[in-house]
Amino acid sequence: MSIAIPGVFITGTGTDVGKTVVTAGLARLLQNAGYKVLPVKPVQSGGIKTSNEKLDSPDGDVYKSAGAVWEIDKQCPYIFEPACSPHLAARLSGVELEVGIIAEKVKSLEGQGTLLVEGAGGVLVPLNGECTMLDLMKELSYPVLLVAGNKLGTINDTLLSLTVLKQTGINVAGVIMTSSAGPEPSEFGMAVDNIRFIEDFSGVKVLASIPYISNWNPDELRCWAEVDRALAKIDLNSLANN
């Protein structure tokens, strides 16, 4: 019998660390395990204008390429064209983001499947003049996965993010390492040591490590096969709300 996983929040140490690929990969993992899954992007900046003048989500395209259901009006309640921080994109678009309302829109989807909620940027990315993505995580109270790039400097970035999450009382399910910007560092055994040190110092487990995938193309099955192999190591019990 499958364990109940109402929702998981996927955040990162910053922008472009591979959150979207991880979210889509988790959708594949859970669907293959028999779960119904719903990726959610509560706030999307950098929306792409389509021929009918409606904004579309580049993240949603990746979810779809991974085989997940995607209805932008339902799963992406706030989308803005400016490619900048959510608070600025919203302000430029004449919208005031409110954490409580965003959380309500996400929670209204509960029961339709395991919600994979992808944040924008990192843990302390602002949503307005007072609240950050961290406040949304607290409001939703789902286990949080932190995505971090395995590169020089990741120990500092990852430990800072984990410290903030833990001090706020967030249930951190684990860390997922990626190599989205290029191959993981081979010098001095750095890639392995990054993982070991993060685990030892923080007490948080690195659940999986996605290798660098050359010529990444979300429409090619070979790319998702690499992601599938990496994420298959995740114990789904770690994603349950304890």
mmCIF file with all atom_site columns, C-alpha atoms in Angstrom, residues 8 10-11 17-29 62-63 66 116 118 145-148 175-179 208-210 216 224 227 231 234:
data_model
loop_
_atom_site.group_PDB
_atom_site.id
_atom_site.type_symbol
_atom_site.label_atom_id
_atom_site.label_alt_id
_atom_site.label_comp_id
_atom_site.label_asym_id
_atom_site.label_entity_id
_atom_site.label_seq_id
_atom_site.pdbx_PDB_ins_code
_atom_site.Cartn_x
_atom_site.Cartn_y
_atom_site.Cartn_z
_atom_site.occupancy
_atom_site.B_iso_or_equiv
_atom_site.pdbx_formal_charge
_atom_site.auth_seq_id
_atom_site.auth_comp_id
_atom_site.auth_asym_id
_atom_site.auth_atom_id
_atom_site.pdbx_PDB_model_num
ATOM 1  C CA . VAL A 1 8   ? 6.194  18.323 -1.404  1.00 0.00 ? 8   VAL A CA 1
ATOM 2  C CA . ILE A 1 10  ? 10.794 22.004 -4.022  1.00 0.00 ? 10  ILE A CA 1
ATOM 3  C CA . THR A 1 11  ? 13.083 24.973 -3.399  1.00 0.00 ? 11  THR A CA 1
ATOM 4  C CA . VAL A 1 17  ? 20.057 24.995 -10.050 1.00 0.00 ? 17  VAL A CA 1
ATOM 5  C CA . GLY A 1 18  ? 17.677 22.499 -11.666 1.00 0.00 ? 18  GLY A CA 1
ATOM 6  C CA . LYS A 1 19  ? 14.476 22.793 -9.585  1.00 0.00 ? 19  LYS A CA 1
ATOM 7  C CA . THR A 1 20  ? 12.209 22.330 -12.585 1.00 0.00 ? 20  THR A CA 1
ATOM 8  C CA . VAL A 1 21  ? 13.961 19.180 -13.789 1.00 0.00 ? 21  VAL A CA 1
ATOM 9  C CA . VAL A 1 22  ? 13.890 17.788 -10.240 1.00 0.00 ? 22  VAL A CA 1
ATOM 10 C CA . THR A 1 23  ? 10.169 18.585 -9.930  1.00 0.00 ? 23  THR A CA 1
ATOM 11 C CA . ALA A 1 24  ? 9.420  16.938 -13.267 1.00 0.00 ? 24  ALA A CA 1
ATOM 12 C CA . GLY A 1 25  ? 11.639 13.989 -12.350 1.00 0.00 ? 25  GLY A CA 1
ATOM 13 C CA . LEU A 1 26  ? 9.791  13.545 -9.064  1.00 0.00 ? 26  LEU A CA 1
ATOM 14 C CA . ALA A 1 27  ? 6.534  13.534 -11.007 1.00 0.00 ? 27  ALA A CA 1
ATOM 15 C CA . ARG A 1 28  ? 7.870  10.640 -13.087 1.00 0.00 ? 28  ARG A CA 1
ATOM 16 C CA . LEU A 1 29  ? 9.140  8.815  -9.995  1.00 0.00 ? 29  LEU A CA 1
ATOM 17 C CA . VAL A 1 62  ? 9.151  20.695 -18.899 1.00 0.00 ? 62  VAL A CA 1
ATOM 18 C CA . TYR A 1 63  ? 6.516  19.079 -16.667 1.00 0.00 ? 63  TYR A CA 1
ATOM 19 C CA . ALA A 1 66  ? 8.112  14.476 -18.404 1.00 0.00 ? 66  ALA A CA 1
ATOM 20 C CA . LEU A 1 116 ? 4.773  18.967 -6.265  1.00 0.00 ? 116 LEU A CA 1
ATOM 21 C CA . GLU A 1 118 ? 8.027  24.356 -7.174  1.00 0.00 ? 118 GLU A CA 1
ATOM 22 C CA . LEU A 1 145 ? 13.335 19.334 -0.760  1.00 0.00 ? 145 LEU A CA 1
ATOM 23 C CA . LEU A 1 146 ? 16.333 21.592 -1.331  1.00 0.00 ? 146 LEU A CA 1
ATOM 24 C CA . VAL A 1 147 ? 17.952 21.454 -4.782  1.00 0.00 ? 147 VAL A CA 1
ATOM 25 C CA . ALA A 1 148 ? 21.628 22.407 -4.912  1.00 0.00 ? 148 ALA A CA 1
ATOM 26 C CA . VAL A 1 175 ? 18.768 17.615 -0.489  1.00 0.00 ? 175 VAL A CA 1
ATOM 27 C CA . ILE A 1 176 ? 18.975 16.717 -4.168  1.00 0.00 ? 176 ILE A CA 1
ATOM 28 C CA . MET A 1 177 ? 22.232 17.589 -5.904  1.00 0.00 ? 177 MET A CA 1
ATOM 29 C CA . THR A 1 178 ? 22.342 18.492 -9.587  1.00 0.00 ? 178 THR A CA 1
ATOM 30 C CA . SER A 1 179 ? 24.903 19.298 -12.253 1.00 0.00 ? 179 SER A CA 1
ATOM 31 C CA . ALA A 1 208 ? 19.979 11.761 -4.854  1.00 0.00 ? 208 ALA A CA 1
ATOM 32 C CA . SER A 1 209 ? 22.497 13.312 -7.211  1.00 0.00 ? 209 SER A CA 1
ATOM 33 C CA . ILE A 1 210 ? 21.554 13.966 -10.841 1.00 0.00 ? 210 ILE A CA 1
ATOM 34 C CA . TRP A 1 216 ? 19.910 18.375 -22.482 1.00 0.00 ? 216 TRP A CA 1
ATOM 35 C CA . TRP A 1 224 ? 14.678 11.555 -18.565 1.00 0.00 ? 224 TRP A CA 1
ATOM 36 C CA . VAL A 1 227 ? 17.022 11.616 -14.258 1.00 0.00 ? 227 VAL A CA 1
ATOM 37 C CA . LEU A 1 231 ? 16.008 9.773  -8.443  1.00 0.00 ? 231 LEU A CA 1
ATOM 38 C CA . ILE A 1 234 ? 14.965 8.243  -3.127  1.00 0.00 ? 234 ILE A CA 1
#
